[in-house]
mmCIF file of C-alpha atoms in Angstrom:
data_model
loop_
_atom_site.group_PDB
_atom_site.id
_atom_site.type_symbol
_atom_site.label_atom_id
_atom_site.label_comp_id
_atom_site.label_asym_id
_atom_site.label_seq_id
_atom_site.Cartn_x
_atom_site.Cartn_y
_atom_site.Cartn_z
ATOM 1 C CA UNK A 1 0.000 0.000 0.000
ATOM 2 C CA UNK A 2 1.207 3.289 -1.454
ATOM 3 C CA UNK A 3 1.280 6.270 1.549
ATOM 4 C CA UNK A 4 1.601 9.668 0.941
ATOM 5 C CA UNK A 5 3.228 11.477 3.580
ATOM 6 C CA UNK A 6 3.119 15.416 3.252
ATOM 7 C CA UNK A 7 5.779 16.532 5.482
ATOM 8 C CA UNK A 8 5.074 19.886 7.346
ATOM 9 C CA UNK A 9 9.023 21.195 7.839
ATOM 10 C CA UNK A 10 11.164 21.580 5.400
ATOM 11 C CA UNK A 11 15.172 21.101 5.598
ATOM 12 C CA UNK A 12 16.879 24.175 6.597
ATOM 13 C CA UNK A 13 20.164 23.333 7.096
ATOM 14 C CA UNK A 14 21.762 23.916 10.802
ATOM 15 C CA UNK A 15 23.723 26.661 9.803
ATOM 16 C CA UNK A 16 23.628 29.441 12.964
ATOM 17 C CA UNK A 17 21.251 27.393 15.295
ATOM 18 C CA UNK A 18 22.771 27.202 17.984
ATOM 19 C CA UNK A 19 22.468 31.306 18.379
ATOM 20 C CA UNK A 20 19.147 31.084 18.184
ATOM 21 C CA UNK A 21 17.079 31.457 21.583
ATOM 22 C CA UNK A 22 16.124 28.079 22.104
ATOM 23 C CA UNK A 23 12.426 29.631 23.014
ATOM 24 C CA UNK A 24 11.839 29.887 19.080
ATOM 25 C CA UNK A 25 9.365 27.159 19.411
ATOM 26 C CA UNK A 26 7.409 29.618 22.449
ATOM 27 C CA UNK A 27 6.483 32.117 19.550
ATOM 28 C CA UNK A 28 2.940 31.989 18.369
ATOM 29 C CA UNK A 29 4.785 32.818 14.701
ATOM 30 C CA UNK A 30 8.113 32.169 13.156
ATOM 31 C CA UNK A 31 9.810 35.177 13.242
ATOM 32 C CA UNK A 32 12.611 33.928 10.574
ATOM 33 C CA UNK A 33 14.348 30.624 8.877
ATOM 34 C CA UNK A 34 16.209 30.949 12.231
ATOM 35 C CA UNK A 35 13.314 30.660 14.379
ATOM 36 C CA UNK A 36 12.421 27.100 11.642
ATOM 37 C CA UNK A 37 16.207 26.365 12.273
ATOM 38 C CA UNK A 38 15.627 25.846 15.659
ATOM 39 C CA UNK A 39 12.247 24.445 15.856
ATOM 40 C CA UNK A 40 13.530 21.697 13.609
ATOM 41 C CA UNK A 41 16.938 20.978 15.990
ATOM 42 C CA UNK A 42 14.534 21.179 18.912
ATOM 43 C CA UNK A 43 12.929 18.152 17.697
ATOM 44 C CA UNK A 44 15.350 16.259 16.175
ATOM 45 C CA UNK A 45 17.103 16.476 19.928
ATOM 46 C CA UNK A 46 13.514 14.884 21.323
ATOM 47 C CA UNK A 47 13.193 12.262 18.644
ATOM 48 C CA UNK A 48 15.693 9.528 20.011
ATOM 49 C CA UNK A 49 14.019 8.731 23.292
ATOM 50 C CA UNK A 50 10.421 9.508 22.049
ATOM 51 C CA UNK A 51 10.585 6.958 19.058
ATOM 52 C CA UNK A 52 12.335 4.236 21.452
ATOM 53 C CA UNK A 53 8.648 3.694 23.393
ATOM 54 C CA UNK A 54 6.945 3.853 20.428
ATOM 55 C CA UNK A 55 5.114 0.210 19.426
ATOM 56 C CA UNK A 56 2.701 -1.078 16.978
ATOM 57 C CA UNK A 57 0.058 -2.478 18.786
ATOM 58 C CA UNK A 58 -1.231 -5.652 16.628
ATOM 59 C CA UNK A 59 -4.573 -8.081 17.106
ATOM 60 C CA UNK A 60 -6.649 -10.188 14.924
ATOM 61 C CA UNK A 61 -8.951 -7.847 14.505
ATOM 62 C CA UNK A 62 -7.409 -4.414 14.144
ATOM 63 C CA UNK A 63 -4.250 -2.775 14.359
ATOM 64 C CA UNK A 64 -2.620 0.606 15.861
ATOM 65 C CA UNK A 65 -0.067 2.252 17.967
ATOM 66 C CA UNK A 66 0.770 3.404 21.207
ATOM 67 C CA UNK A 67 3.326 4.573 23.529
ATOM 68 C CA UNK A 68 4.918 3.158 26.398
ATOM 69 C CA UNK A 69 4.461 5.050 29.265
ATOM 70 C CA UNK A 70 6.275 3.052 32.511
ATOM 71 C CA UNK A 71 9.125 0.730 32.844
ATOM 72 C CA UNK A 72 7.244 -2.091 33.504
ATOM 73 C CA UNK A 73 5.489 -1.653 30.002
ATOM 74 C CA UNK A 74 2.425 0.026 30.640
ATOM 75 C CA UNK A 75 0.978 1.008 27.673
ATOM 76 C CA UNK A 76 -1.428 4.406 26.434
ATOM 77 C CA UNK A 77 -3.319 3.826 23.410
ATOM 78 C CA UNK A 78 -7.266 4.475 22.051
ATOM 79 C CA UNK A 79 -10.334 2.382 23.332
ATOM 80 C CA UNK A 80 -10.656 1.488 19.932
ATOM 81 C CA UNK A 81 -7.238 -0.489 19.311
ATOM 82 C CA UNK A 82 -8.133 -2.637 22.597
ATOM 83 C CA UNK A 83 -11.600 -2.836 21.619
ATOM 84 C CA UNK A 84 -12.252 -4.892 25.145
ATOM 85 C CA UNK A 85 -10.474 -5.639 28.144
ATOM 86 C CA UNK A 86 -8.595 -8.988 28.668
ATOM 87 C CA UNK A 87 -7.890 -9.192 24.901
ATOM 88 C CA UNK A 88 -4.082 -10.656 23.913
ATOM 89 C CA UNK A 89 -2.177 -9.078 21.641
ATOM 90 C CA UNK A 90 1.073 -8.032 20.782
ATOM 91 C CA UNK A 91 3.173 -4.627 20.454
ATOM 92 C CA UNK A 92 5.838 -4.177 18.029
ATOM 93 C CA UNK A 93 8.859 -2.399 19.170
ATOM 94 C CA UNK A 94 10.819 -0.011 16.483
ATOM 95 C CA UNK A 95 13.695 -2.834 15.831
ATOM 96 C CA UNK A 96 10.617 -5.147 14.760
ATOM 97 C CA UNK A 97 10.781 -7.394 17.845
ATOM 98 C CA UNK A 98 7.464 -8.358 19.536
ATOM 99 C CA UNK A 99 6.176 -9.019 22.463
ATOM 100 C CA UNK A 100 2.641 -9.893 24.668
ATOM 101 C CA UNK A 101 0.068 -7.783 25.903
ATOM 102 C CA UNK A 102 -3.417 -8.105 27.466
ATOM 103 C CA UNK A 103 -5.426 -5.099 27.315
ATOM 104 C CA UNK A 104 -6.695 -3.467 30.529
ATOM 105 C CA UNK A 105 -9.174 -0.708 30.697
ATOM 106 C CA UNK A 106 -10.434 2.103 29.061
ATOM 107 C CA UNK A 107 -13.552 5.017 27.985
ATOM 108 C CA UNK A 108 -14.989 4.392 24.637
ATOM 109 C CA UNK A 109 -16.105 8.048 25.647
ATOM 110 C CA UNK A 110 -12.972 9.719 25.387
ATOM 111 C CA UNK A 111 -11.186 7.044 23.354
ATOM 112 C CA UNK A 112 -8.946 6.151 25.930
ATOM 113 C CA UNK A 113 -7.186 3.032 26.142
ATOM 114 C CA UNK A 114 -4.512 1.477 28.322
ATOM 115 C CA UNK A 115 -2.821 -2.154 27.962
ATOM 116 C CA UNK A 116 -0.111 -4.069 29.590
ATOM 117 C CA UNK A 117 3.350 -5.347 27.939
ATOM 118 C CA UNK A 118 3.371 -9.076 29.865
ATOM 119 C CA UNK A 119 6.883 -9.732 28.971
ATOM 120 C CA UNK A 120 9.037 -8.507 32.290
ATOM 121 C CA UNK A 121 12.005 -6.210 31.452
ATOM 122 C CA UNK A 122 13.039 -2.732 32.037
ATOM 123 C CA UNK A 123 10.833 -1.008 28.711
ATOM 124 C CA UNK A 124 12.254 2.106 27.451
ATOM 125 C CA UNK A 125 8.961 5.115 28.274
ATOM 126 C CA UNK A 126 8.443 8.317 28.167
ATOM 127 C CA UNK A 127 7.194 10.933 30.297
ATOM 128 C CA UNK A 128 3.835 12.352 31.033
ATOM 129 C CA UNK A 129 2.418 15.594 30.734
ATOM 130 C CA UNK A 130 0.693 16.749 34.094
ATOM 131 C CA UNK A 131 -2.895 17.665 33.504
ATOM 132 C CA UNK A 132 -3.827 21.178 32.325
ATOM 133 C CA UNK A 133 -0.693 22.367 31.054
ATOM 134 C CA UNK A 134 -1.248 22.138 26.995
ATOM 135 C CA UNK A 135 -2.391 25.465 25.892
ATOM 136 C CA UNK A 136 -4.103 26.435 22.224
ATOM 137 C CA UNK A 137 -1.225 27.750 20.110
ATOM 138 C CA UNK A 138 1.212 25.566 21.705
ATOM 139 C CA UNK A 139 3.917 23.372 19.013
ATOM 140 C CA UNK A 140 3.212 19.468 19.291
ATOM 141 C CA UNK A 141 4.605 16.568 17.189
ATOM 142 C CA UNK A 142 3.321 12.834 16.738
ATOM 143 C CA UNK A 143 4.488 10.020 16.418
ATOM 144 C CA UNK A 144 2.921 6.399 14.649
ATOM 145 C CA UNK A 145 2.882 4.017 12.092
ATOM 146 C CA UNK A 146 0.737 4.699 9.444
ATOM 147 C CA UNK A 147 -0.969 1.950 7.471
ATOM 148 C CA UNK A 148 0.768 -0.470 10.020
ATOM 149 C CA UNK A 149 4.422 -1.469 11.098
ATOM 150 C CA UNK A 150 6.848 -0.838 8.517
ATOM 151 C CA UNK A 151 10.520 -1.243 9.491
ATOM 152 C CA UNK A 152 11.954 -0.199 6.357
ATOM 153 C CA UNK A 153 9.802 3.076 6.376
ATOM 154 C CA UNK A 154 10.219 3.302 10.272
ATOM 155 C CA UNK A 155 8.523 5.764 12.347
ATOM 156 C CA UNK A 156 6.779 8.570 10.634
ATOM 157 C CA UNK A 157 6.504 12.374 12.324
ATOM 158 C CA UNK A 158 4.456 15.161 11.895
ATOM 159 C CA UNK A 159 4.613 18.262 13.398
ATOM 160 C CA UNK A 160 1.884 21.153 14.072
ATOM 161 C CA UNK A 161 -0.009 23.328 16.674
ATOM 162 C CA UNK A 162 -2.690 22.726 19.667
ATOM 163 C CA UNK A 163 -5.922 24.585 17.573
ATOM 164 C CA UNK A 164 -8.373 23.526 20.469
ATOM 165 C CA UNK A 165 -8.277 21.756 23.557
ATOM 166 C CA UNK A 166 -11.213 20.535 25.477
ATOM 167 C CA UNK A 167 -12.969 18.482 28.201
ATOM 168 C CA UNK A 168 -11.881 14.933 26.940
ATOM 169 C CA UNK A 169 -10.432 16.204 23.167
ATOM 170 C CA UNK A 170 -7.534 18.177 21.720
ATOM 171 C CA UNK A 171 -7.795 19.264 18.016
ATOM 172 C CA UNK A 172 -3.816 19.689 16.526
ATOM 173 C CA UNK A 173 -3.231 20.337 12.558
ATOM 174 C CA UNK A 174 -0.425 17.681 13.261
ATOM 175 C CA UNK A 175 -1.382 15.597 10.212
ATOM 176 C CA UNK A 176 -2.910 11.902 11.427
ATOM 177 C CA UNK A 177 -3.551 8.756 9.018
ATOM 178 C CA UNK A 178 -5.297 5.398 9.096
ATOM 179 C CA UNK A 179 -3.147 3.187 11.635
ATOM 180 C CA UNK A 180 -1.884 6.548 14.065
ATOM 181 C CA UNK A 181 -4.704 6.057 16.027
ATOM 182 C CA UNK A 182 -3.263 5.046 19.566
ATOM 183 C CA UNK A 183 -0.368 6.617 18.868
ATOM 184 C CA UNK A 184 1.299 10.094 20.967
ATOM 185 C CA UNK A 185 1.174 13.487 20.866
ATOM 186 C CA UNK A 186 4.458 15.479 22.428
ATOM 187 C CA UNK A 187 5.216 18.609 23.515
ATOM 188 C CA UNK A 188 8.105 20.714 22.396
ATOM 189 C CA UNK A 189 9.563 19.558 26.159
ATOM 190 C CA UNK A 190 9.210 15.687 25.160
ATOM 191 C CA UNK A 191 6.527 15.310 27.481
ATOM 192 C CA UNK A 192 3.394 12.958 26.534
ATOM 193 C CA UNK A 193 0.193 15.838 26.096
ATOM 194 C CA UNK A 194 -2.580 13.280 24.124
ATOM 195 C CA UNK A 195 -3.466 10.098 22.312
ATOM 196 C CA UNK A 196 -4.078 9.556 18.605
ATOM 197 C CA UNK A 197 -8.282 9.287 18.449
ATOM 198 C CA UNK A 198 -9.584 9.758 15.115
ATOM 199 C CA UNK A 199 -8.169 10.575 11.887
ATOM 200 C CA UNK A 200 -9.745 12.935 9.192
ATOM 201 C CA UNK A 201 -9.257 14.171 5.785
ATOM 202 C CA UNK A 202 -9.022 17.842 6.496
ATOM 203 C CA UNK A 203 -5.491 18.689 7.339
ATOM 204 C CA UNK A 204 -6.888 20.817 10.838
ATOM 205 C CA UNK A 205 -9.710 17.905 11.748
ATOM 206 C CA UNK A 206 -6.961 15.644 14.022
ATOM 207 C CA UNK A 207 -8.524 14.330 17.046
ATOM 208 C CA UNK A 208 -6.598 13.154 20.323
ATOM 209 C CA UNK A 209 -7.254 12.103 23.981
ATOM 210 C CA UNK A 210 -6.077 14.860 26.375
ATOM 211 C CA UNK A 211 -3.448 12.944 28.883
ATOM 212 C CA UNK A 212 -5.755 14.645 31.315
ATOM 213 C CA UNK A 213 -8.373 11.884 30.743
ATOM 214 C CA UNK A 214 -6.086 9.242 31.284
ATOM 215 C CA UNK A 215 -4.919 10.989 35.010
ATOM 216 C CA UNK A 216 -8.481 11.284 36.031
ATOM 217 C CA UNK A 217 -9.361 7.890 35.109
ATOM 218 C CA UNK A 218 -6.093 5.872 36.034
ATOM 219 C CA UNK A 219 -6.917 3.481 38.758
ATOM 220 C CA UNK A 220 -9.989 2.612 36.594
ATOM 221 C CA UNK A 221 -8.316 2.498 33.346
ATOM 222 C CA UNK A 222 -5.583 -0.308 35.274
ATOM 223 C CA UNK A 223 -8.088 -1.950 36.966
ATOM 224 C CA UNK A 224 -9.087 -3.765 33.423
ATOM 225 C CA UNK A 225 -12.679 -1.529 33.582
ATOM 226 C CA UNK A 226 -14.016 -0.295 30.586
ATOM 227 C CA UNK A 227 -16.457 2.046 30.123
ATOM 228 C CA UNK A 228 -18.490 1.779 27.082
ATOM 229 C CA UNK A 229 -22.176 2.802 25.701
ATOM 230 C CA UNK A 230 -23.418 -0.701 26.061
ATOM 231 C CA UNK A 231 -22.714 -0.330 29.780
ATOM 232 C CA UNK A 232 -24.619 2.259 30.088
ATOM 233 C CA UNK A 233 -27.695 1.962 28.154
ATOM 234 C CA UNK A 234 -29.471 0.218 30.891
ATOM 235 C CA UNK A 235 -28.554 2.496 33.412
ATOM 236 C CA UNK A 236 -29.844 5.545 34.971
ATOM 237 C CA UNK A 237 -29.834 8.952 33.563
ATOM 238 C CA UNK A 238 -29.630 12.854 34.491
ATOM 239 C CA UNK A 239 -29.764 14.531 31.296
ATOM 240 C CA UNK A 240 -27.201 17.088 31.567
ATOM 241 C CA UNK A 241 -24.364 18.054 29.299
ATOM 242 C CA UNK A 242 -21.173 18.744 31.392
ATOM 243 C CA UNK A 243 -17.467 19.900 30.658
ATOM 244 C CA UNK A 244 -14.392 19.541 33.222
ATOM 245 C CA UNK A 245 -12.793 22.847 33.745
ATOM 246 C CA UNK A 246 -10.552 24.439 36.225
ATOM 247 C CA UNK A 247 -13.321 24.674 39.119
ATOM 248 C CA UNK A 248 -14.827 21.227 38.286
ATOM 249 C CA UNK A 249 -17.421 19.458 36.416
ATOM 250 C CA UNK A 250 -19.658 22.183 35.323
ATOM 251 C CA UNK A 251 -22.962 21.773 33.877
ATOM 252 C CA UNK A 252 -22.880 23.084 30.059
ATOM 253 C CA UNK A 253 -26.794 22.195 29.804
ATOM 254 C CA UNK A 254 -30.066 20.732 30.738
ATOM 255 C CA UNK A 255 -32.073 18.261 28.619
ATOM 256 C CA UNK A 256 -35.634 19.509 28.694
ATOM 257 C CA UNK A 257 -38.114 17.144 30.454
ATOM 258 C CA UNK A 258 -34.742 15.103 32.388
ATOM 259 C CA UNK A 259 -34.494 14.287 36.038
ATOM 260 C CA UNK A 260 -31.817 17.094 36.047
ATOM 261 C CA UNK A 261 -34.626 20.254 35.359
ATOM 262 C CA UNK A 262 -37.253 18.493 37.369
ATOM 263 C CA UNK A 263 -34.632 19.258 40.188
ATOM 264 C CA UNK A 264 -33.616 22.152 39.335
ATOM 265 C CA UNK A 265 -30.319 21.361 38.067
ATOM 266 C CA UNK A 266 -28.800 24.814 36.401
ATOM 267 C CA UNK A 267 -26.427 25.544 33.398
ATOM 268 C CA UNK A 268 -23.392 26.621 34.964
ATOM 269 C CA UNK A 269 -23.490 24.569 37.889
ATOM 270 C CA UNK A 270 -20.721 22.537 39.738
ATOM 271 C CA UNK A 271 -21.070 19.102 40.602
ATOM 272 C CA UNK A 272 -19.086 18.000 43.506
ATOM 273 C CA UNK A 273 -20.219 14.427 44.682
ATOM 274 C CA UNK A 274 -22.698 11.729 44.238
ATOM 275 C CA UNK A 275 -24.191 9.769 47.127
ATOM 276 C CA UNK A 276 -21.000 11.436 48.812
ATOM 277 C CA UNK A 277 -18.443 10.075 46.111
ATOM 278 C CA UNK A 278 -16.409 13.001 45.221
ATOM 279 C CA UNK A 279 -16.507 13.307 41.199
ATOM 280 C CA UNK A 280 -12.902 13.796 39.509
ATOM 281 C CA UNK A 281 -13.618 13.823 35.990
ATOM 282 C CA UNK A 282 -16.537 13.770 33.181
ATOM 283 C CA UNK A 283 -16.570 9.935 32.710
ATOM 284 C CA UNK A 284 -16.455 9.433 36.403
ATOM 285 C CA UNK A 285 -19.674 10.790 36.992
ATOM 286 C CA UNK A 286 -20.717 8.934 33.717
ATOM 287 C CA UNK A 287 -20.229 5.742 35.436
ATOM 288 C CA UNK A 288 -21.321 7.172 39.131
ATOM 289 C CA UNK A 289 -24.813 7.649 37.430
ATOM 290 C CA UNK A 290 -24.825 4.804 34.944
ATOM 291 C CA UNK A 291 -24.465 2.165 37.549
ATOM 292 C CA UNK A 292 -27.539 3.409 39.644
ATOM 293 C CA UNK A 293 -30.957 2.152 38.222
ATOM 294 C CA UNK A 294 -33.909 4.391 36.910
ATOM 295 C CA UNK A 295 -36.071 5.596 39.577
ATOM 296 C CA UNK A 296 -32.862 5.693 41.795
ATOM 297 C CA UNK A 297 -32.745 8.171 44.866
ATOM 298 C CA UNK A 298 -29.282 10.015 43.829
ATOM 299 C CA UNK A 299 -27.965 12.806 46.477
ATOM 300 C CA UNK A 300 -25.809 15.605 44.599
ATOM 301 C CA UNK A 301 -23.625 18.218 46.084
ATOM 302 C CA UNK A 302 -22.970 21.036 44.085
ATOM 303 C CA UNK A 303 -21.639 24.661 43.613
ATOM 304 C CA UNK A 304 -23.918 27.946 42.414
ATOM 305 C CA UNK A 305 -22.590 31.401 42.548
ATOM 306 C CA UNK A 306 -20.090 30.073 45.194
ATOM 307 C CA UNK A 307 -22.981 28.322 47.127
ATOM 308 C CA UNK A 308 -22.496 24.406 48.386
ATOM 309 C CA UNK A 309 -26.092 23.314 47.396
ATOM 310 C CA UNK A 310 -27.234 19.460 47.968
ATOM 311 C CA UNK A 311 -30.318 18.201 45.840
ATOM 312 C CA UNK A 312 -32.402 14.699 45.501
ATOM 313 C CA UNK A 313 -32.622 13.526 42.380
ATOM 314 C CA UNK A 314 -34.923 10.972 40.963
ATOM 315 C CA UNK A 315 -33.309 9.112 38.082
ATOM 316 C CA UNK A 316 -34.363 8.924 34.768
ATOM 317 C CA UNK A 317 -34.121 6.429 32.137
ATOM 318 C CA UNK A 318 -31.456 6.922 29.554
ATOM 319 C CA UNK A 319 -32.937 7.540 26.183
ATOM 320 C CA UNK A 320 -33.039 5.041 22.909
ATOM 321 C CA UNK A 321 -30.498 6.336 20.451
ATOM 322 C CA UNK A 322 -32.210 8.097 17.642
#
């Protein structure tokens, strides 16, 4: 299979680099081919140790990548490479040797997936991003394997900026193809800021997990728990639309007719806790309110206008996708 690979940074030479500020990569613009210059030896420097935890993850039913995140061989990747928990598999490592995995956990609500290298050895990883520090505007590159493992290709790169970054998705123009999915997203500091989700046509329409999702959701994730739509079908429901932002969960809207306006629920809210179990993330309180029943008694604590408020809910049934 033919790939076309349009590459986003063109060879400058490394003439006069290194009296470049090394902040070039800070500016929201190239100021000059010195400013490229130094961009481009910024991440050629992060490339070695990056590439090294790269693997192809590979099933009999699918295929991706993903990114090694621990020395034990914990791997990041998309719900949609595992596809389940407890599945085997393997991951390909960059000098084409394989080894086992099982998957563990993961959201098929954010796309984020996590699985476990079963071979023991010390695993070459990277390092994580802490949550809340990518910003719109910021440079990013990625890393995968595009149309599946290829040694004689090897890894390919793209490069680009952070256009949006939300609740559980970051939008990059960082160019993504069939077969990135799973794979990472870097900062210009070599730190791990997202997940490959879903690829697009459009060279701005690139889709990733925020690492954030994968901090609020670790002990889950690891704990081989998945959550996914089937789950939840049968399950209670609220009916509000919610985003995580700096002062918590906050309610984005209200379905008309839902348990949530019946008690009064309000855009703009904060939801602390349910039946007293503190919420840390959006698919937290997904699963919190999934796993009650309809009709369910739920107790909610949360902020307006600076106000600790505590409501009764009765639960409502989820609704039949259209």
């Amino acid at each position: 299979m033919r790939i076309c690979i349009i590459s986003l940074i063109i060879s400058l030479g490394t003439a006069h680099a290194d009296i470049v500020s090394k902040k070039s990569w800070d500016k929201q613009v190239p100021q000059g081919i010195e400013d490229l210059i130094a961009i481009q030896e910024r991440l050629r420097s992060l490339l070695p140790q990056t590439k090294a935890a790269l693997v192809s993850i590979e099933a009999m039913d699918g295929a991706g990548s993903g990114i090694i995140v621990s020395e034990d061989g914990l791997v990041l990747t998309a719900a949609h490479v595992i596809g389940r928990t407890g599945k085997k598999m393997f991951v390909r490592l960059p000098d084409g040797k394989r080894a086992p995995a099982v998957s563990l956990g993961g959201s098929e609500i954010s796309d984020a997936g996590m699985l476990q290298i079963t071979k023991k050895k010390k695993w070459p990883f990277v390092q994580m991003a802490a949550s809340n520090t990518s910003e719109v505007g910021d440079w990013c590159f990625g890393l995968g394997h595009p149309g599946g493992f290829d040694k004689k290709r090897g890894i390919v790169v793209r490069i680009g900026k952070v256009i949006a970054n939300k609740d559980e998705t970051m939008q990059t123009d960082s160019r993504l193809l069939g077969g990135d999915s799973g794979g990472p997203l870097f900062d210009f500091e070599g730190r791990l800021i997202a997940i490959h989700s879903r690829v697009s046509q459009l060279p701005d329409q690139n889709f990733h997990v925020p690492i954030d999702c994968f901090h609020a959701n670790w002990d889950f994730f690891k704990n081989q728990d998945l959550i996914s739509y089937e789950k939840m079908q049968g399950g209670a429901f609220l009916g509000v639309e919610c985003e995580y932002t700096e002062a918590g969960l906050m309610v984005r809207g209200v379905i008309p007719d839902s348990a949530a306006q019946q008690a009064g629920v309000q855009i703009n809210d904060i939801l602390v806790s349910v039946n007293d179990e503190q919420i840390d993330s959006r698919e937290e309180f997904i699963i919190l309110i999934s796993s009650m029943t309809p009709s369910a008694l739920a107790r909610i604590k949360l902020v307006r206008n600076g106000a600790e408020l505590s409501i009764k809910v009765n639960l409502g049934s989820r609704p039949e996708p259209k």
